[in-house]
Amino acid sequence: MELFQPQSLTDQYLADLDDLDESDEGEAPGGQAGEGGDTMEEDEDKEFDEDEAGGADAGKDLAQLTRLYGSEKLEKHLAGMRSSLAGPDPLPNTPEYHSDYALVCASNDMMGELENETVALTKYIRDTYAPRFPELEALIQNPLDYVRTVHRIGNEADITAVDLGGILPSATIMVVTVTATTTSGKPLSEGVLEKVMKACSSVFEIEDHRTSILEFVETRMNILAPNLSVIVGPKVAALMMAMAGGGGG
């Protein structure tokens, strides 16, 4: 008599993907037929250049650091997600199902692109803001917390007057405040500070977009990867699919 062998998380995940591939065979997801070549070409043109981002400085145009953020491609994708969420959950093997499957796969790619752009903008902010407070980077290791702190401090000379609560723990706030009293940094010019603030705002918007995309993928996990969702929950399943780079393997 054969004993039942419990499946691992990997087996469950692969089973979900196999089911998706079988239901998708011979059909173009979400009306994407005939556009694959153009899409690949566009993705190659928009491929993020990390080496280029590493050379960011105060004179660099912020538009050069982002390709997806602010693009028509991203706006269309976000609109597609909103439209999908406004309707009922799609049934398997329907045009709506295939459309959602295509949206999830594209979402995973976009989350990676947006993360790269966040890295580039954060590097720009670090390099450009360093003359103002060179010690700050070593005091705050989390990149997003660093950007939030820079946005809050700006050119403020008296950091004790800046409310950093909700961004940093009290111990770190104390260290930052004390270090600021002996910093060798100098105020930034109005033009440079404006660029830094704009870059900070872009990072915040990108993070909002990434959160929205991840939440969308999470809502579709019970439909597109039911086995995995039952075991680890839709939130973890969405993160696993994102790390795997989509469901189109």
PDB file of C-alpha atoms in Angstrom:
ATOM      1  CA  MET A   1       0.000   0.000   0.000  1.00  0.00           C
ATOM      2  CA  GLU A   2       1.413   3.399  -0.992  1.00  0.00           C
ATOM      3  CA  LEU A   3       1.704   5.940   1.771  1.00  0.00           C
ATOM      4  CA  PHE A   4       0.769   9.563   1.178  1.00  0.00           C
ATOM      5  CA  GLN A   5       3.892  11.686   0.864  1.00  0.00           C
ATOM      6  CA  PRO A   6       3.371  15.266   2.126  1.00  0.00           C
ATOM      7  CA  GLN A   7       4.478  17.825  -0.413  1.00  0.00           C
ATOM      8  CA  SER A   8       7.101  20.423   0.399  1.00  0.00           C
ATOM      9  CA  LEU A   9       6.480  24.155  -0.072  1.00  0.00           C
ATOM     10  CA  THR A  10       8.483  23.970  -3.279  1.00  0.00           C
ATOM     11  CA  ASP A  11       6.346  21.083  -4.595  1.00  0.00           C
ATOM     12  CA  GLN A  12       3.157  22.989  -3.782  1.00  0.00           C
ATOM     13  CA  TYR A  13       4.472  26.116  -5.465  1.00  0.00           C
ATOM     14  CA  LEU A  14       5.504  24.212  -8.588  1.00  0.00           C
ATOM     15  CA  ALA A  15       2.100  22.479  -8.665  1.00  0.00           C
ATOM     16  CA  ASP A  16       0.400  25.882  -8.669  1.00  0.00           C
ATOM     17  CA  LEU A  17       2.615  27.081 -11.505  1.00  0.00           C
ATOM     18  CA  ASP A  18       2.004  23.886 -13.498  1.00  0.00           C
ATOM     19  CA  ASP A  19      -1.739  24.414 -13.164  1.00  0.00           C
ATOM     20  CA  LEU A  20      -1.366  27.973 -14.406  1.00  0.00           C
ATOM     21  CA  ASP A  21       0.798  26.935 -17.357  1.00  0.00           C
ATOM     22  CA  GLU A  22      -1.654  24.180 -18.388  1.00  0.00           C
ATOM     23  CA  SER A  23      -4.649  26.528 -18.266  1.00  0.00           C
ATOM     24  CA  ASP A  24      -2.658  29.111 -20.182  1.00  0.00           C
ATOM     25  CA  GLU A  25      -1.419  26.790 -22.968  1.00  0.00           C
ATOM     26  CA  GLY A  26      -2.349  27.918 -26.444  1.00  0.00           C
ATOM     27  CA  GLU A  27      -3.856  31.205 -25.253  1.00  0.00           C
ATOM     28  CA  ALA A  28      -2.353  34.667 -25.015  1.00  0.00           C
ATOM     29  CA  PRO A  29      -2.752  36.047 -21.450  1.00  0.00           C
ATOM     30  CA  GLY A  30      -4.925  39.134 -21.160  1.00  0.00           C
ATOM     31  CA  GLY A  31      -4.832  40.124 -24.813  1.00  0.00           C
ATOM     32  CA  GLN A  32      -1.054  40.270 -24.908  1.00  0.00           C
ATOM     33  CA  ALA A  33      -0.754  38.304 -28.166  1.00  0.00           C
ATOM     34  CA  GLY A  34       1.504  39.740 -30.813  1.00  0.00           C
ATOM     35  CA  GLU A  35       3.067  42.235 -28.434  1.00  0.00           C
ATOM     36  CA  GLY A  36       5.715  40.036 -26.814  1.00  0.00           C
ATOM     37  CA  GLY A  37       8.536  41.117 -29.102  1.00  0.00           C
ATOM     38  CA  ASP A  38       7.768  44.798 -28.636  1.00  0.00           C
ATOM     39  CA  THR A  39       7.524  44.351 -24.865  1.00  0.00           C
ATOM     40  CA  MET A  40      10.869  42.569 -24.646  1.00  0.00           C
ATOM     41  CA  GLU A  41      12.457  45.262 -26.768  1.00  0.00           C
ATOM     42  CA  GLU A  42      11.019  47.972 -24.566  1.00  0.00           C
ATOM     43  CA  ASP A  43      12.184  46.170 -21.407  1.00  0.00           C
ATOM     44  CA  GLU A  44      15.705  45.920 -22.798  1.00  0.00           C
ATOM     45  CA  ASP A  45      15.689  49.624 -23.651  1.00  0.00           C
ATOM     46  CA  LYS A  46      14.511  50.446 -20.142  1.00  0.00           C
ATOM     47  CA  GLU A  47      16.845  48.020 -18.397  1.00  0.00           C
ATOM     48  CA  PHE A  48      18.256  49.643 -15.294  1.00  0.00           C
ATOM     49  CA  ASP A  49      21.960  50.448 -15.338  1.00  0.00           C
ATOM     50  CA  GLU A  50      23.282  49.988 -11.791  1.00  0.00           C
ATOM     51  CA  ASP A  51      26.773  51.189 -12.725  1.00  0.00           C
ATOM     52  CA  GLU A  52      25.295  54.384 -14.101  1.00  0.00           C
ATOM     53  CA  ALA A  53      23.278  54.847 -10.910  1.00  0.00           C
ATOM     54  CA  GLY A  54      26.401  54.354  -8.801  1.00  0.00           C
ATOM     55  CA  GLY A  55      27.899  57.481 -10.328  1.00  0.00           C
ATOM     56  CA  ALA A  56      25.023  59.728  -9.268  1.00  0.00           C
ATOM     57  CA  ASP A  57      26.017  63.195  -8.117  1.00  0.00           C
ATOM     58  CA  ALA A  58      24.399  66.537  -7.369  1.00  0.00           C
ATOM     59  CA  GLY A  59      24.574  67.598 -11.001  1.00  0.00           C
ATOM     60  CA  LYS A  60      22.777  64.532 -12.382  1.00  0.00           C
ATOM     61  CA  ASP A  61      19.269  64.902 -13.749  1.00  0.00           C
ATOM     62  CA  LEU A  62      16.876  62.903 -11.566  1.00  0.00           C
ATOM     63  CA  ALA A  63      15.023  61.717 -14.673  1.00  0.00           C
ATOM     64  CA  GLN A  64      18.141  59.723 -15.628  1.00  0.00           C
ATOM     65  CA  LEU A  65      17.838  57.647 -12.453  1.00  0.00           C
ATOM     66  CA  THR A  66      14.327  56.352 -13.097  1.00  0.00           C
ATOM     67  CA  ARG A  67      12.891  54.612 -16.150  1.00  0.00           C
ATOM     68  CA  LEU A  68       9.699  52.989 -14.880  1.00  0.00           C
ATOM     69  CA  TYR A  69       8.672  55.487 -12.207  1.00  0.00           C
ATOM     70  CA  GLY A  70       6.525  58.217 -13.741  1.00  0.00           C
ATOM     71  CA  SER A  71       6.213  56.318 -17.031  1.00  0.00           C
ATOM     72  CA  GLU A  72       3.038  55.635 -18.993  1.00  0.00           C
ATOM     73  CA  LYS A  73       3.796  51.926 -18.676  1.00  0.00           C
ATOM     74  CA  LEU A  74       3.572  52.060 -14.879  1.00  0.00           C
ATOM     75  CA  GLU A  75       0.438  54.231 -14.911  1.00  0.00           C
ATOM     76  CA  LYS A  76      -1.311  51.780 -17.259  1.00  0.00           C
ATOM     77  CA  HIS A  77      -0.329  48.875 -15.038  1.00  0.00           C
ATOM     78  CA  LEU A  78      -1.641  50.570 -11.889  1.00  0.00           C
ATOM     79  CA  ALA A  79      -4.874  51.421 -13.717  1.00  0.00           C
ATOM     80  CA  GLY A  80      -5.202  47.774 -14.780  1.00  0.00           C
ATOM     81  CA  MET A  81      -4.792  46.659 -11.176  1.00  0.00           C
ATOM     82  CA  ARG A  82      -7.450  49.091  -9.962  1.00  0.00           C
ATOM     83  CA  SER A  83      -9.834  47.924 -12.678  1.00  0.00           C
ATOM     84  CA  SER A  84      -9.264  44.281 -11.747  1.00  0.00           C
ATOM     85  CA  LEU A  85      -9.805  44.914  -8.036  1.00  0.00           C
ATOM     86  CA  ALA A  86     -13.045  46.782  -8.779  1.00  0.00           C
ATOM     87  CA  GLY A  87     -14.592  43.656 -10.344  1.00  0.00           C
ATOM     88  CA  PRO A  88     -15.401  40.196  -8.981  1.00  0.00           C
ATOM     89  CA  ASP A  89     -12.726  37.536  -8.544  1.00  0.00           C
ATOM     90  CA  PRO A  90     -12.110  35.904 -11.953  1.00  0.00           C
ATOM     91  CA  LEU A  91     -13.059  32.307 -12.625  1.00  0.00           C
ATOM     92  CA  PRO A  92     -10.412  29.888 -14.004  1.00  0.00           C
ATOM     93  CA  ASN A  93      -9.955  29.727 -17.784  1.00  0.00           C
ATOM     94  CA  THR A  94     -11.734  33.016 -18.437  1.00  0.00           C
ATOM     95  CA  PRO A  95     -10.300  36.097 -20.169  1.00  0.00           C
ATOM     96  CA  GLU A  96     -10.366  37.908 -16.814  1.00  0.00           C
ATOM     97  CA  TYR A  97      -8.372  35.099 -15.217  1.00  0.00           C
ATOM     98  CA  HIS A  98      -5.682  35.228 -17.896  1.00  0.00           C
ATOM     99  CA  SER A  99      -5.630  39.016 -17.672  1.00  0.00           C
ATOM    100  CA  ASP A 100      -5.021  38.834 -13.907  1.00  0.00           C
ATOM    101  CA  TYR A 101      -2.335  36.202 -14.431  1.00  0.00           C
ATOM    102  CA  ALA A 102      -0.543  38.545 -16.855  1.00  0.00           C
ATOM    103  CA  LEU A 103      -0.917  41.413 -14.377  1.00  0.00           C
ATOM    104  CA  VAL A 104       0.627  39.354 -11.567  1.00  0.00           C
ATOM    105  CA  CYS A 105       3.611  38.326 -13.713  1.00  0.00           C
ATOM    106  CA  ALA A 106       4.156  41.922 -14.844  1.00  0.00           C
ATOM    107  CA  SER A 107       3.741  43.095 -11.242  1.00  0.00           C
ATOM    108  CA  ASN A 108       6.638  40.943 -10.077  1.00  0.00           C
ATOM    109  CA  ASP A 109       8.895  42.355 -12.789  1.00  0.00           C
ATOM    110  CA  MET A 110       7.857  45.906 -11.956  1.00  0.00           C
ATOM    111  CA  MET A 111       8.509  45.474  -8.244  1.00  0.00           C
ATOM    112  CA  GLY A 112      12.087  44.537  -9.089  1.00  0.00           C
ATOM    113  CA  GLU A 113      12.498  47.513 -11.434  1.00  0.00           C
ATOM    114  CA  LEU A 114      11.046  49.917  -8.878  1.00  0.00           C
ATOM    115  CA  GLU A 115      13.346  48.552  -6.192  1.00  0.00           C
ATOM    116  CA  ASN A 116      16.351  49.215  -8.436  1.00  0.00           C
ATOM    117  CA  GLU A 117      15.165  52.767  -8.981  1.00  0.00           C
ATOM    118  CA  THR A 118      14.782  53.253  -5.225  1.00  0.00           C
ATOM    119  CA  VAL A 119      18.391  52.116  -4.799  1.00  0.00           C
ATOM    120  CA  ALA A 120      19.556  54.614  -7.445  1.00  0.00           C
ATOM    121  CA  LEU A 121      17.637  57.510  -5.908  1.00  0.00           C
ATOM    122  CA  THR A 122      18.845  56.643  -2.407  1.00  0.00           C
ATOM    123  CA  LYS A 123      22.448  56.615  -3.670  1.00  0.00           C
ATOM    124  CA  TYR A 124      21.834  60.026  -5.236  1.00  0.00           C
ATOM    125  CA  ILE A 125      20.435  61.357  -1.960  1.00  0.00           C
ATOM    126  CA  ARG A 126      23.352  60.004   0.074  1.00  0.00           C
ATOM    127  CA  ASP A 127      25.950  61.474  -2.275  1.00  0.00           C
ATOM    128  CA  THR A 128      24.216  64.826  -2.638  1.00  0.00           C
ATOM    129  CA  TYR A 129      23.273  65.305   1.023  1.00  0.00           C
ATOM    130  CA  ALA A 130      26.650  64.183   2.412  1.00  0.00           C
ATOM    131  CA  PRO A 131      28.161  67.715   2.385  1.00  0.00           C
ATOM    132  CA  ARG A 132      25.317  68.810   4.670  1.00  0.00           C
ATOM    133  CA  PHE A 133      25.594  65.991   7.246  1.00  0.00           C
ATOM    134  CA  PRO A 134      28.368  63.519   6.287  1.00  0.00           C
ATOM    135  CA  GLU A 135      28.059  61.496   9.508  1.00  0.00           C
ATOM    136  CA  LEU A 136      24.354  60.720   9.047  1.00  0.00           C
ATOM    137  CA  GLU A 137      24.824  57.799   6.656  1.00  0.00           C
ATOM    138  CA  ALA A 138      26.832  55.851   9.245  1.00  0.00           C
ATOM    139  CA  LEU A 139      24.241  56.524  11.953  1.00  0.00           C
ATOM    140  CA  ILE A 140      21.194  55.270  10.024  1.00  0.00           C
ATOM    141  CA  GLN A 141      21.624  51.929   8.285  1.00  0.00           C
ATOM    142  CA  ASN A 142      18.098  51.471   6.933  1.00  0.00           C
ATOM    143  CA  PRO A 143      17.957  53.234   3.517  1.00  0.00           C
ATOM    144  CA  LEU A 144      14.297  54.286   3.762  1.00  0.00           C
ATOM    145  CA  ASP A 145      14.767  55.624   7.303  1.00  0.00           C
ATOM    146  CA  TYR A 146      17.792  57.569   6.043  1.00  0.00           C
ATOM    147  CA  VAL A 147      15.751  59.141   3.236  1.00  0.00           C
ATOM    148  CA  ARG A 148      12.919  60.001   5.634  1.00  0.00           C
ATOM    149  CA  THR A 149      15.391  61.603   8.052  1.00  0.00           C
ATOM    150  CA  VAL A 150      17.039  63.658   5.302  1.00  0.00           C
ATOM    151  CA  HIS A 151      13.618  64.822   4.123  1.00  0.00           C
ATOM    152  CA  ARG A 152      12.702  65.851   7.672  1.00  0.00           C
ATOM    153  CA  ILE A 153      15.989  67.616   8.506  1.00  0.00           C
ATOM    154  CA  GLY A 154      16.745  69.355   5.221  1.00  0.00           C
ATOM    155  CA  ASN A 155      18.937  72.380   5.950  1.00  0.00           C
ATOM    156  CA  GLU A 156      17.692  72.837   9.524  1.00  0.00           C
ATOM    157  CA  ALA A 157      20.610  74.060  11.651  1.00  0.00           C
ATOM    158  CA  ASP A 158      19.053  73.142  15.004  1.00  0.00           C
ATOM    159  CA  ILE A 159      18.181  69.454  14.749  1.00  0.00           C
ATOM    160  CA  THR A 160      16.766  69.485  18.281  1.00  0.00           C
ATOM    161  CA  ALA A 161      13.868  71.407  16.736  1.00  0.00           C
ATOM    162  CA  VAL A 162      13.232  68.601  14.187  1.00  0.00           C
ATOM    163  CA  ASP A 163      10.745  65.903  15.142  1.00  0.00           C
ATOM    164  CA  LEU A 164      12.291  62.572  14.152  1.00  0.00           C
ATOM    165  CA  GLY A 165       9.782  60.558  16.149  1.00  0.00           C
ATOM    166  CA  GLY A 166       8.026  57.892  14.113  1.00  0.00           C
ATOM    167  CA  ILE A 167      11.122  57.539  11.921  1.00  0.00           C
ATOM    168  CA  LEU A 168      13.934  56.614  14.294  1.00  0.00           C
ATOM    169  CA  PRO A 169      14.080  54.978  17.737  1.00  0.00           C
ATOM    170  CA  SER A 170      14.750  57.374  20.618  1.00  0.00           C
ATOM    171  CA  ALA A 171      18.324  56.134  21.110  1.00  0.00           C
ATOM    172  CA  THR A 172      19.192  56.819  17.459  1.00  0.00           C
ATOM    173  CA  ILE A 173      17.513  60.233  17.599  1.00  0.00           C
ATOM    174  CA  MET A 174      19.757  61.135  20.541  1.00  0.00           C
ATOM    175  CA  VAL A 175      22.909  60.024  18.696  1.00  0.00           C
ATOM    176  CA  VAL A 176      21.896  61.936  15.541  1.00  0.00           C
ATOM    177  CA  THR A 177      21.128  65.077  17.554  1.00  0.00           C
ATOM    178  CA  VAL A 178      24.417  64.976  19.454  1.00  0.00           C
ATOM    179  CA  THR A 179      26.437  64.269  16.292  1.00  0.00           C
ATOM    180  CA  ALA A 180      24.733  67.152  14.498  1.00  0.00           C
ATOM    181  CA  THR A 181      26.172  69.605  17.024  1.00  0.00           C
ATOM    182  CA  THR A 182      29.719  68.720  15.965  1.00  0.00           C
ATOM    183  CA  THR A 183      29.191  67.899  12.289  1.00  0.00           C
ATOM    184  CA  SER A 184      31.594  69.281   9.725  1.00  0.00           C
ATOM    185  CA  GLY A 185      28.756  69.655   7.253  1.00  0.00           C
ATOM    186  CA  LYS A 186      27.614  72.899   5.660  1.00  0.00           C
ATOM    187  CA  PRO A 187      24.131  73.940   4.460  1.00  0.00           C
ATOM    188  CA  LEU A 188      23.268  73.006   0.888  1.00  0.00           C
ATOM    189  CA  SER A 189      22.446  75.616  -1.700  1.00  0.00           C
ATOM    190  CA  GLU A 190      18.756  76.170  -2.390  1.00  0.00           C
ATOM    191  CA  GLY A 191      18.954  74.476  -5.794  1.00  0.00           C
ATOM    192  CA  VAL A 192      20.753  71.371  -4.514  1.00  0.00           C
ATOM    193  CA  LEU A 193      18.436  71.045  -1.522  1.00  0.00           C
ATOM    194  CA  GLU A 194      15.435  71.238  -3.827  1.00  0.00           C
ATOM    195  CA  LYS A 195      16.803  68.312  -5.868  1.00  0.00           C
ATOM    196  CA  VAL A 196      17.379  66.273  -2.712  1.00  0.00           C
ATOM    197  CA  MET A 197      13.836  66.917  -1.487  1.00  0.00           C
ATOM    198  CA  LYS A 198      12.436  65.972  -4.898  1.00  0.00           C
ATOM    199  CA  ALA A 199      14.439  62.728  -4.874  1.00  0.00           C
ATOM    200  CA  CYS A 200      13.123  61.940  -1.376  1.00  0.00           C
ATOM    201  CA  SER A 201       9.538  62.492  -2.525  1.00  0.00           C
ATOM    202  CA  SER A 202      10.158  60.185  -5.499  1.00  0.00           C
ATOM    203  CA  VAL A 203      11.402  57.439  -3.173  1.00  0.00           C
ATOM    204  CA  PHE A 204       8.253  57.757  -1.067  1.00  0.00           C
ATOM    205  CA  GLU A 205       6.015  57.544  -4.145  1.00  0.00           C
ATOM    206  CA  ILE A 206       7.886  54.523  -5.492  1.00  0.00           C
ATOM    207  CA  GLU A 207       7.496  52.772  -2.135  1.00  0.00           C
ATOM    208  CA  ASP A 208       3.759  53.502  -2.239  1.00  0.00           C
ATOM    209  CA  HIS A 209       3.566  52.005  -5.740  1.00  0.00           C
ATOM    210  CA  ARG A 210       5.497  48.905  -4.665  1.00  0.00           C
ATOM    211  CA  THR A 211       3.180  48.446  -1.681  1.00  0.00           C
ATOM    212  CA  SER A 212       0.092  48.761  -3.902  1.00  0.00           C
ATOM    213  CA  ILE A 213       1.478  46.246  -6.394  1.00  0.00           C
ATOM    214  CA  LEU A 214       2.397  43.747  -3.661  1.00  0.00           C
ATOM    215  CA  GLU A 215      -1.083  44.075  -2.123  1.00  0.00           C
ATOM    216  CA  PHE A 216      -2.631  43.387  -5.533  1.00  0.00           C
ATOM    217  CA  VAL A 217      -0.518  40.267  -6.017  1.00  0.00           C
ATOM    218  CA  GLU A 218      -1.511  39.168  -2.519  1.00  0.00           C
ATOM    219  CA  THR A 219      -5.225  39.415  -3.363  1.00  0.00           C
ATOM    220  CA  ARG A 220      -4.716  37.164  -6.381  1.00  0.00           C
ATOM    221  CA  MET A 221      -2.702  34.421  -4.664  1.00  0.00           C
ATOM    222  CA  ASN A 222      -5.775  32.470  -3.532  1.00  0.00           C
ATOM    223  CA  ILE A 223      -6.771  32.265  -7.205  1.00  0.00           C
ATOM    224  CA  LEU A 224      -3.418  31.813  -8.949  1.00  0.00           C
ATOM    225  CA  ALA A 225      -1.517  29.781  -6.324  1.00  0.00           C
ATOM    226  CA  PRO A 226      -4.138  28.210  -4.040  1.00  0.00           C
ATOM    227  CA  ASN A 227      -1.984  25.350  -2.726  1.00  0.00           C
ATOM    228  CA  LEU A 228       0.816  27.634  -1.616  1.00  0.00           C
ATOM    229  CA  SER A 229      -1.624  30.171  -0.170  1.00  0.00           C
ATOM    230  CA  VAL A 230      -3.283  27.528   2.012  1.00  0.00           C
ATOM    231  CA  ILE A 231       0.089  26.564   3.513  1.00  0.00           C
ATOM    232  CA  VAL A 232       1.820  29.902   4.040  1.00  0.00           C
ATOM    233  CA  GLY A 233      -0.996  32.417   3.585  1.00  0.00           C
ATOM    234  CA  PRO A 234      -1.568  34.818   0.666  1.00  0.00           C
ATOM    235  CA  LYS A 235       0.842  37.499   1.938  1.00  0.00           C
ATOM    236  CA  VAL A 236       3.834  35.145   2.179  1.00  0.00           C
ATOM    237  CA  ALA A 237       2.803  33.471  -1.088  1.00  0.00           C
ATOM    238  CA  ALA A 238       2.852  36.860  -2.819  1.00  0.00           C
ATOM    239  CA  LEU A 239       6.336  37.574  -1.454  1.00  0.00           C
ATOM    240  CA  MET A 240       7.566  34.149  -2.578  1.00  0.00           C
ATOM    241  CA  MET A 241       6.180  34.657  -6.065  1.00  0.00           C
ATOM    242  CA  ALA A 242       7.781  38.106  -6.186  1.00  0.00           C
ATOM    243  CA  MET A 243      11.172  36.651  -5.197  1.00  0.00           C
ATOM    244  CA  ALA A 244      10.735  33.894  -7.773  1.00  0.00           C
ATOM    245  CA  GLY A 245      10.231  36.533 -10.442  1.00  0.00           C
ATOM    246  CA  GLY A 246       6.659  35.703 -11.406  1.00  0.00           C
ATOM    247  CA  GLY A 247       4.607  32.649 -12.177  1.00  0.00           C
ATOM    248  CA  GLY A 248       5.669  32.206 -15.741  1.00  0.00           C
ATOM    249  CA  GLY A 249       8.416  29.635 -15.118  1.00  0.00           C
TER     250      GLY A 249
END
